[in-house]
PDB file of C-alpha atoms in Angstrom:
ATOM      1  CA  GLU A   1     -29.782 -56.086  30.851  1.00 85.00           C
ATOM      2  CA  ASP A   2     -26.564 -54.509  29.608  1.00 89.00           C
ATOM      3  CA  LYS A   3     -23.548 -55.478  31.690  1.00 93.00           C
ATOM      4  CA  VAL A   4     -19.793 -54.910  31.753  1.00 96.00           C
ATOM      5  CA  VAL A   5     -17.543 -56.969  34.029  1.00 97.00           C
ATOM      6  CA  GLN A   6     -13.882 -56.311  34.714  1.00 97.00           C
ATOM      7  CA  SER A   7     -11.204 -58.526  36.194  1.00 96.00           C
ATOM      8  CA  PRO A   8      -9.256 -58.612  38.325  1.00 96.00           C
ATOM      9  CA  LEU A   9     -10.822 -56.098  40.709  1.00 96.00           C
ATOM     10  CA  SER A  10      -7.416 -55.186  42.067  1.00 96.00           C
ATOM     11  CA  LEU A  11      -3.823 -55.818  41.177  1.00 96.00           C
ATOM     12  CA  VAL A  12      -0.479 -55.030  42.790  1.00 97.00           C
ATOM     13  CA  VAL A  13       2.693 -55.135  40.684  1.00 97.00           C
ATOM     14  CA  HIS A  14       6.206 -53.738  40.771  1.00 97.00           C
ATOM     15  CA  GLU A  15       7.663 -51.135  38.470  1.00 97.00           C
ATOM     16  CA  GLY A  16       8.725 -52.650  35.184  1.00 97.00           C
ATOM     17  CA  ASP A  17       6.134 -55.425  35.229  1.00 97.00           C
ATOM     18  CA  THR A  18       3.632 -55.930  32.403  1.00 97.00           C
ATOM     19  CA  VAL A  19      -0.046 -56.118  33.314  1.00 98.00           C
ATOM     20  CA  THR A  20      -3.177 -57.224  31.477  1.00 98.00           C
ATOM     21  CA  LEU A  21      -6.588 -55.992  32.506  1.00 98.00           C
ATOM     22  CA  ASN A  22      -9.710 -57.776  31.301  1.00 98.00           C
ATOM     23  CA  CYS A  23     -13.163 -56.571  30.354  1.00 97.00           C
ATOM     24  CA  SER A  24     -16.151 -58.589  29.169  1.00 97.00           C
ATOM     25  CA  TYR A  25     -19.338 -57.011  27.919  1.00 95.00           C
ATOM     26  CA  GLU A  26     -22.940 -57.819  27.160  1.00 94.00           C
ATOM     27  CA  VAL A  27     -24.280 -54.701  25.494  1.00 91.00           C
ATOM     28  CA  THR A  28     -27.335 -54.425  23.277  1.00 88.00           C
ATOM     29  CA  ASN A  29     -26.427 -53.619  19.658  1.00 89.00           C
ATOM     30  CA  PHE A  30     -22.832 -53.073  20.708  1.00 89.00           C
ATOM     31  CA  ARG A  31     -21.301 -49.996  19.134  1.00 88.00           C
ATOM     32  CA  SER A  32     -17.977 -49.398  20.900  1.00 90.00           C
ATOM     33  CA  LEU A  33     -15.888 -50.113  23.975  1.00 93.00           C
ATOM     34  CA  LEU A  34     -13.972 -47.438  25.841  1.00 94.00           C
ATOM     35  CA  TRP A  35     -11.181 -47.519  28.400  1.00 96.00           C
ATOM     36  CA  TYR A  36     -10.682 -44.772  30.984  1.00 96.00           C
ATOM     37  CA  LYS A  37      -8.037 -44.153  33.644  1.00 97.00           C
ATOM     38  CA  GLN A  38      -9.316 -42.718  36.924  1.00 95.00           C
ATOM     39  CA  GLU A  39      -6.884 -41.036  39.281  1.00 91.00           C
ATOM     40  CA  LYS A  40      -8.423 -39.274  42.268  1.00 79.00           C
ATOM     41  CA  LYS A  41     -11.815 -38.439  40.768  1.00 74.00           C
ATOM     42  CA  ALA A  42     -12.129 -37.607  37.061  1.00 87.00           C
ATOM     43  CA  PRO A  43     -11.875 -40.487  34.561  1.00 92.00           C
ATOM     44  CA  THR A  44      -9.642 -39.594  31.622  1.00 93.00           C
ATOM     45  CA  PHE A  45     -10.150 -41.137  28.199  1.00 93.00           C
ATOM     46  CA  LEU A  46      -7.627 -43.712  26.962  1.00 95.00           C
ATOM     47  CA  PHE A  47      -9.012 -45.648  23.998  1.00 92.00           C
ATOM     48  CA  MET A  48     -12.144 -46.319  22.015  1.00 92.00           C
ATOM     49  CA  LEU A  49     -12.455 -49.630  20.148  1.00 93.00           C
ATOM     50  CA  THR A  50     -15.072 -50.398  17.539  1.00 88.00           C
ATOM     51  CA  SER A  51     -15.790 -53.112  15.006  1.00 78.00           C
ATOM     52  CA  SER A  52     -13.662 -51.192  12.523  1.00 75.00           C
ATOM     53  CA  GLY A  53     -10.872 -50.389  14.965  1.00 71.00           C
ATOM     54  CA  ILE A  54     -10.164 -53.357  17.170  1.00 83.00           C
ATOM     55  CA  GLU A  55      -6.628 -52.504  18.239  1.00 90.00           C
ATOM     56  CA  LYS A  56      -5.236 -49.273  19.655  1.00 91.00           C
ATOM     57  CA  LYS A  57      -1.817 -48.360  21.030  1.00 93.00           C
ATOM     58  CA  SER A  58      -0.411 -45.334  22.765  1.00 93.00           C
ATOM     59  CA  GLY A  59       3.063 -45.522  24.223  1.00 96.00           C
ATOM     60  CA  ARG A  60       3.177 -48.309  26.782  1.00 97.00           C
ATOM     61  CA  LEU A  61      -0.577 -48.849  26.701  1.00 97.00           C
ATOM     62  CA  SER A  62      -2.410 -50.968  24.164  1.00 97.00           C
ATOM     63  CA  SER A  63      -5.858 -52.448  23.885  1.00 97.00           C
ATOM     64  CA  ILE A  64      -7.526 -55.114  21.782  1.00 95.00           C
ATOM     65  CA  LEU A  65     -11.194 -55.870  21.172  1.00 94.00           C
ATOM     66  CA  ASP A  66     -12.265 -59.488  20.659  1.00 92.00           C
ATOM     67  CA  LYS A  67     -15.671 -59.279  19.000  1.00 88.00           C
ATOM     68  CA  LYS A  68     -16.177 -63.031  19.042  1.00 88.00           C
ATOM     69  CA  GLU A  69     -15.516 -63.381  22.773  1.00 89.00           C
ATOM     70  CA  LEU A  70     -17.219 -60.051  23.608  1.00 92.00           C
ATOM     71  CA  SER A  71     -14.191 -58.956  25.542  1.00 94.00           C
ATOM     72  CA  SER A  72     -11.291 -56.548  25.579  1.00 95.00           C
ATOM     73  CA  ILE A  73      -7.899 -56.375  27.223  1.00 96.00           C
ATOM     74  CA  LEU A  74      -5.795 -53.414  28.251  1.00 97.00           C
ATOM     75  CA  ASN A  75      -2.052 -54.041  28.377  1.00 97.00           C
ATOM     76  CA  ILE A  76       0.437 -51.848  30.155  1.00 98.00           C
ATOM     77  CA  THR A  77       4.106 -52.647  29.630  1.00 97.00           C
ATOM     78  CA  ALA A  78       7.044 -51.462  31.757  1.00 97.00           C
ATOM     79  CA  THR A  79       4.679 -50.174  34.428  1.00 98.00           C
ATOM     80  CA  GLN A  80       5.533 -47.034  36.403  1.00 97.00           C
ATOM     81  CA  THR A  81       4.222 -45.752  39.729  1.00 97.00           C
ATOM     82  CA  GLY A  82       2.297 -43.130  37.773  1.00 96.00           C
ATOM     83  CA  ASP A  83       0.211 -45.911  36.244  1.00 97.00           C
ATOM     84  CA  SER A  84      -1.383 -46.520  39.646  1.00 97.00           C
ATOM     85  CA  ALA A  85      -5.075 -45.781  39.173  1.00 97.00           C
ATOM     86  CA  ILE A  86      -8.475 -47.320  38.637  1.00 96.00           C
ATOM     87  CA  TYR A  87      -8.972 -48.495  35.059  1.00 98.00           C
ATOM     88  CA  LEU A  88     -12.560 -48.391  33.849  1.00 97.00           C
ATOM     89  CA  CYS A  89     -14.009 -50.211  30.881  1.00 97.00           C
ATOM     90  CA  ALA A  90     -17.318 -49.071  29.365  1.00 95.00           C
ATOM     91  CA  GLY A  91     -19.551 -50.447  26.645  1.00 93.00           C
ATOM     92  CA  ALA A  92     -21.665 -48.260  24.368  1.00 90.00           C
ATOM     93  CA  PRO A  93     -25.010 -49.702  23.238  1.00 87.00           C
ATOM     94  CA  GLY A  94     -26.301 -48.844  19.805  1.00 79.00           C
ATOM     95  CA  SER A  95     -29.728 -47.848  21.085  1.00 69.00           C
ATOM     96  CA  ASN A  96     -28.550 -44.597  22.641  1.00 65.00           C
ATOM     97  CA  THR A  97     -25.777 -42.573  21.099  1.00 67.00           C
ATOM     98  CA  GLY A  98     -23.477 -41.571  23.902  1.00 77.00           C
ATOM     99  CA  LYS A  99     -24.700 -43.801  26.728  1.00 84.00           C
ATOM    100  CA  LEU A 100     -21.963 -45.830  28.453  1.00 90.00           C
ATOM    101  CA  ILE A 101     -22.294 -48.888  30.664  1.00 92.00           C
ATOM    102  CA  PHE A 102     -19.312 -48.969  33.031  1.00 95.00           C
ATOM    103  CA  GLY A 103     -17.682 -51.947  34.672  1.00 96.00           C
ATOM    104  CA  GLN A 104     -16.712 -51.820  38.322  1.00 95.00           C
ATOM    105  CA  GLY A 105     -13.109 -50.979  37.537  1.00 96.00           C
ATOM    106  CA  THR A 106      -9.714 -52.561  38.196  1.00 97.00           C
ATOM    107  CA  THR A 107      -7.549 -50.889  40.838  1.00 96.00           C
ATOM    108  CA  LEU A 108      -3.904 -51.080  39.826  1.00 97.00           C
ATOM    109  CA  GLN A 109      -1.143 -50.325  42.318  1.00 97.00           C
ATOM    110  CA  VAL A 110       2.406 -50.146  41.010  1.00 97.00           C
ATOM    111  CA  LYS A 111       5.042 -50.356  43.728  1.00 97.00           C
ATOM    112  CA  PRO A 112       8.544 -48.887  43.298  1.00 95.00           C
TER     113      PRO A 112
ATOM    114  CA  GLU B   1      -9.845 -26.008  25.298  1.00 65.00           C
ATOM    115  CA  ALA B   2     -11.312 -25.723  28.791  1.00 79.00           C
ATOM    116  CA  GLY B   3     -12.510 -28.959  30.348  1.00 92.00           C
ATOM    117  CA  VAL B   4     -15.750 -29.802  32.104  1.00 95.00           C
ATOM    118  CA  ALA B   5     -16.203 -27.640  35.181  1.00 95.00           C
ATOM    119  CA  GLN B   6     -18.029 -28.744  38.313  1.00 96.00           C
ATOM    120  CA  SER B   7     -18.743 -27.195  41.674  1.00 96.00           C
ATOM    121  CA  PRO B   8     -18.545 -27.612  44.545  1.00 96.00           C
ATOM    122  CA  ARG B   9     -15.694 -30.131  44.772  1.00 95.00           C
ATOM    123  CA  TYR B  10     -16.749 -31.367  48.195  1.00 96.00           C
ATOM    124  CA  LYS B  11     -19.970 -31.201  50.153  1.00 97.00           C
ATOM    125  CA  ILE B  12     -20.935 -32.561  53.557  1.00 97.00           C
ATOM    126  CA  ILE B  13     -24.579 -32.481  54.603  1.00 97.00           C
ATOM    127  CA  GLU B  14     -26.860 -34.201  57.059  1.00 97.00           C
ATOM    128  CA  LYS B  15     -29.515 -36.652  55.935  1.00 95.00           C
ATOM    129  CA  ARG B  16     -32.805 -35.079  54.884  1.00 96.00           C
ATOM    130  CA  GLN B  17     -31.033 -31.878  53.814  1.00 97.00           C
ATOM    131  CA  SER B  18     -30.941 -30.757  50.192  1.00 97.00           C
ATOM    132  CA  VAL B  19     -27.916 -30.211  47.978  1.00 97.00           C
ATOM    133  CA  ALA B  20     -27.250 -28.976  44.450  1.00 97.00           C
ATOM    134  CA  PHE B  21     -24.370 -29.546  42.080  1.00 97.00           C
ATOM    135  CA  TRP B  22     -23.429 -27.479  39.056  1.00 97.00           C
ATOM    136  CA  CYS B  23     -21.771 -28.486  35.787  1.00 97.00           C
ATOM    137  CA  ASN B  24     -20.528 -26.496  32.814  1.00 96.00           C
ATOM    138  CA  PRO B  25     -19.647 -28.739  29.846  1.00 95.00           C
ATOM    139  CA  ILE B  26     -16.960 -28.285  27.229  1.00 94.00           C
ATOM    140  CA  SER B  27     -17.973 -25.563  24.786  1.00 92.00           C
ATOM    141  CA  GLY B  28     -19.873 -26.958  21.824  1.00 90.00           C
ATOM    142  CA  HIS B  29     -20.713 -30.293  23.437  1.00 92.00           C
ATOM    143  CA  ALA B  30     -24.423 -30.888  22.994  1.00 91.00           C
ATOM    144  CA  THR B  31     -24.661 -33.951  25.218  1.00 93.00           C
ATOM    145  CA  LEU B  32     -24.284 -33.765  28.988  1.00 96.00           C
ATOM    146  CA  TYR B  33     -24.331 -36.625  31.487  1.00 96.00           C
ATOM    147  CA  TRP B  34     -24.599 -36.918  35.255  1.00 97.00           C
ATOM    148  CA  TYR B  35     -23.147 -40.042  36.879  1.00 96.00           C
ATOM    149  CA  GLN B  36     -23.126 -41.338  40.439  1.00 97.00           C
ATOM    150  CA  GLN B  37     -20.035 -43.270  41.499  1.00 95.00           C
ATOM    151  CA  ILE B  38     -20.219 -45.093  44.811  1.00 95.00           C
ATOM    152  CA  LEU B  39     -16.897 -46.113  46.341  1.00 91.00           C
ATOM    153  CA  GLY B  40     -15.606 -49.309  44.750  1.00 88.00           C
ATOM    154  CA  GLN B  41     -18.011 -49.186  41.827  1.00 92.00           C
ATOM    155  CA  GLY B  42     -17.982 -47.836  38.301  1.00 92.00           C
ATOM    156  CA  PRO B  43     -19.934 -44.706  37.404  1.00 94.00           C
ATOM    157  CA  LYS B  44     -23.685 -45.192  36.993  1.00 94.00           C
ATOM    158  CA  LEU B  45     -25.565 -42.942  34.592  1.00 93.00           C
ATOM    159  CA  LEU B  46     -28.266 -40.887  36.300  1.00 96.00           C
ATOM    160  CA  ILE B  47     -29.393 -38.663  33.442  1.00 96.00           C
ATOM    161  CA  GLN B  48     -28.381 -37.745  29.904  1.00 94.00           C
ATOM    162  CA  PHE B  49     -29.292 -34.489  28.165  1.00 94.00           C
ATOM    163  CA  GLN B  50     -29.104 -33.693  24.472  1.00 91.00           C
ATOM    164  CA  ASN B  51     -29.095 -29.890  24.355  1.00 88.00           C
ATOM    165  CA  ASN B  52     -31.862 -29.079  26.859  1.00 84.00           C
ATOM    166  CA  GLY B  53     -33.886 -32.266  26.340  1.00 91.00           C
ATOM    167  CA  VAL B  54     -33.686 -35.447  28.416  1.00 93.00           C
ATOM    168  CA  VAL B  55     -32.519 -38.519  26.476  1.00 91.00           C
ATOM    169  CA  ASP B  56     -32.287 -41.036  29.327  1.00 91.00           C
ATOM    170  CA  ASP B  57     -33.242 -40.693  32.991  1.00 94.00           C
ATOM    171  CA  SER B  58     -34.213 -44.307  33.600  1.00 91.00           C
ATOM    172  CA  GLN B  59     -31.872 -44.685  36.588  1.00 91.00           C
ATOM    173  CA  LEU B  60     -32.576 -41.322  38.212  1.00 95.00           C
ATOM    174  CA  PRO B  61     -34.410 -41.730  41.573  1.00 94.00           C
ATOM    175  CA  LYS B  62     -37.038 -39.205  40.653  1.00 94.00           C
ATOM    176  CA  ASP B  63     -38.607 -39.061  44.101  1.00 95.00           C
ATOM    177  CA  ARG B  64     -35.524 -37.252  45.393  1.00 97.00           C
ATOM    178  CA  PHE B  65     -33.254 -36.380  42.458  1.00 97.00           C
ATOM    179  CA  SER B  66     -33.908 -33.743  39.820  1.00 97.00           C
ATOM    180  CA  ALA B  67     -31.795 -32.233  37.076  1.00 97.00           C
ATOM    181  CA  GLU B  68     -32.181 -29.472  34.561  1.00 95.00           C
ATOM    182  CA  ARG B  69     -30.317 -27.959  31.640  1.00 93.00           C
ATOM    183  CA  LEU B  70     -32.522 -25.015  30.825  1.00 80.00           C
ATOM    184  CA  LYS B  71     -30.465 -23.237  28.165  1.00 85.00           C
ATOM    185  CA  GLY B  72     -28.749 -26.286  26.750  1.00 82.00           C
ATOM    186  CA  VAL B  73     -25.388 -25.381  28.293  1.00 91.00           C
ATOM    187  CA  ASP B  74     -24.764 -25.723  32.020  1.00 94.00           C
ATOM    188  CA  SER B  75     -26.746 -28.046  34.247  1.00 96.00           C
ATOM    189  CA  THR B  76     -27.700 -28.538  37.872  1.00 97.00           C
ATOM    190  CA  LEU B  77     -28.396 -31.776  39.735  1.00 98.00           C
ATOM    191  CA  LYS B  78     -30.360 -31.581  42.973  1.00 98.00           C
ATOM    192  CA  ILE B  79     -30.994 -34.072  45.749  1.00 97.00           C
ATOM    193  CA  GLN B  80     -33.856 -33.395  48.145  1.00 96.00           C
ATOM    194  CA  PRO B  81     -33.980 -34.905  50.719  1.00 96.00           C
ATOM    195  CA  ALA B  82     -30.620 -36.634  50.879  1.00 96.00           C
ATOM    196  CA  LYS B  83     -30.177 -40.137  52.297  1.00 96.00           C
ATOM    197  CA  LEU B  84     -27.082 -41.808  53.696  1.00 97.00           C
ATOM    198  CA  GLU B  85     -26.805 -43.996  50.589  1.00 96.00           C
ATOM    199  CA  ASP B  86     -26.437 -40.912  48.399  1.00 97.00           C
ATOM    200  CA  SER B  87     -22.854 -40.537  49.626  1.00 97.00           C
ATOM    201  CA  ALA B  88     -20.828 -40.801  46.435  1.00 97.00           C
ATOM    202  CA  VAL B  89     -18.883 -38.867  43.847  1.00 96.00           C
ATOM    203  CA  TYR B  90     -21.132 -37.124  41.329  1.00 97.00           C
ATOM    204  CA  LEU B  91     -19.473 -36.837  37.949  1.00 96.00           C
ATOM    205  CA  CYS B  92     -20.544 -34.674  35.072  1.00 97.00           C
ATOM    206  CA  ALA B  93     -19.412 -35.489  31.539  1.00 96.00           C
ATOM    207  CA  SER B  94     -19.990 -34.022  28.100  1.00 95.00           C
ATOM    208  CA  SER B  95     -19.516 -35.236  24.560  1.00 91.00           C
ATOM    209  CA  ARG B  96     -19.756 -34.021  20.984  1.00 83.00           C
ATOM    210  CA  VAL B  97     -20.006 -37.494  19.431  1.00 77.00           C
ATOM    211  CA  ASP B  98     -18.929 -40.724  21.155  1.00 75.00           C
ATOM    212  CA  THR B  99     -16.116 -39.888  23.560  1.00 86.00           C
ATOM    213  CA  GLN B 100     -17.191 -38.537  26.936  1.00 91.00           C
ATOM    214  CA  TYR B 101     -14.980 -36.111  28.840  1.00 93.00           C
ATOM    215  CA  PHE B 102     -15.405 -35.940  32.595  1.00 94.00           C
ATOM    216  CA  GLY B 103     -15.246 -33.133  35.089  1.00 95.00           C
ATOM    217  CA  PRO B 104     -13.403 -33.372  38.429  1.00 93.00           C
ATOM    218  CA  GLY B 105     -16.531 -34.509  40.265  1.00 95.00           C
ATOM    219  CA  THR B 106     -18.184 -33.549  43.544  1.00 96.00           C
ATOM    220  CA  ARG B 107     -17.637 -35.767  46.550  1.00 96.00           C
ATOM    221  CA  LEU B 108     -20.848 -35.802  48.623  1.00 97.00           C
ATOM    222  CA  THR B 109     -20.867 -37.100  52.174  1.00 97.00           C
ATOM    223  CA  VAL B 110     -24.244 -37.520  53.870  1.00 97.00           C
ATOM    224  CA  LEU B 111     -24.055 -37.866  57.658  1.00 96.00           C
TER     225      LEU B 111
END
């Protein structure tokens, strides 16, 4: 059965700290791994990592895919209170174009 | 570009009642998804449409849940009758290729 596991489940840091969120996946015929940020209700897309694109960066956020360890990390540097959210990791199996298997999410709280 | 639209945003019903949610995807997106997200968990796929055909409904509780996308554009998800454990946020998403874009969701509370 396809499975995505995230850790830690929750994290509290102070503004300016650097955080690393972890995601491990067991996905049939793995095609890609996606990271989303969820504030209030709607998840918003952050990154997609594939075998041909294992590292992505946007501003203070960056993500790396480790194909050997079947895992990914999401780094946030110089955290701000606006980074407080649930961060979701999702694996895409090759058997179904479009289907995503989500992890349970990591709740990040950034204190002033 | 307009995002995924959903309505209503909130709904409170009593158990055994029925409820329906509506979703309008991003224009040109052939694939539409309905997810259920229970508090503290990640979204779980209920059903995936490609145009007006069902691609995956393996996790849809078909005894009480139904969904349709008759003209290959907007979609409705229905629950009848609702149970307490159906309390969740129901998210609709659409995609052209790989990246899914989510709507604001409907928070359902079943009393």
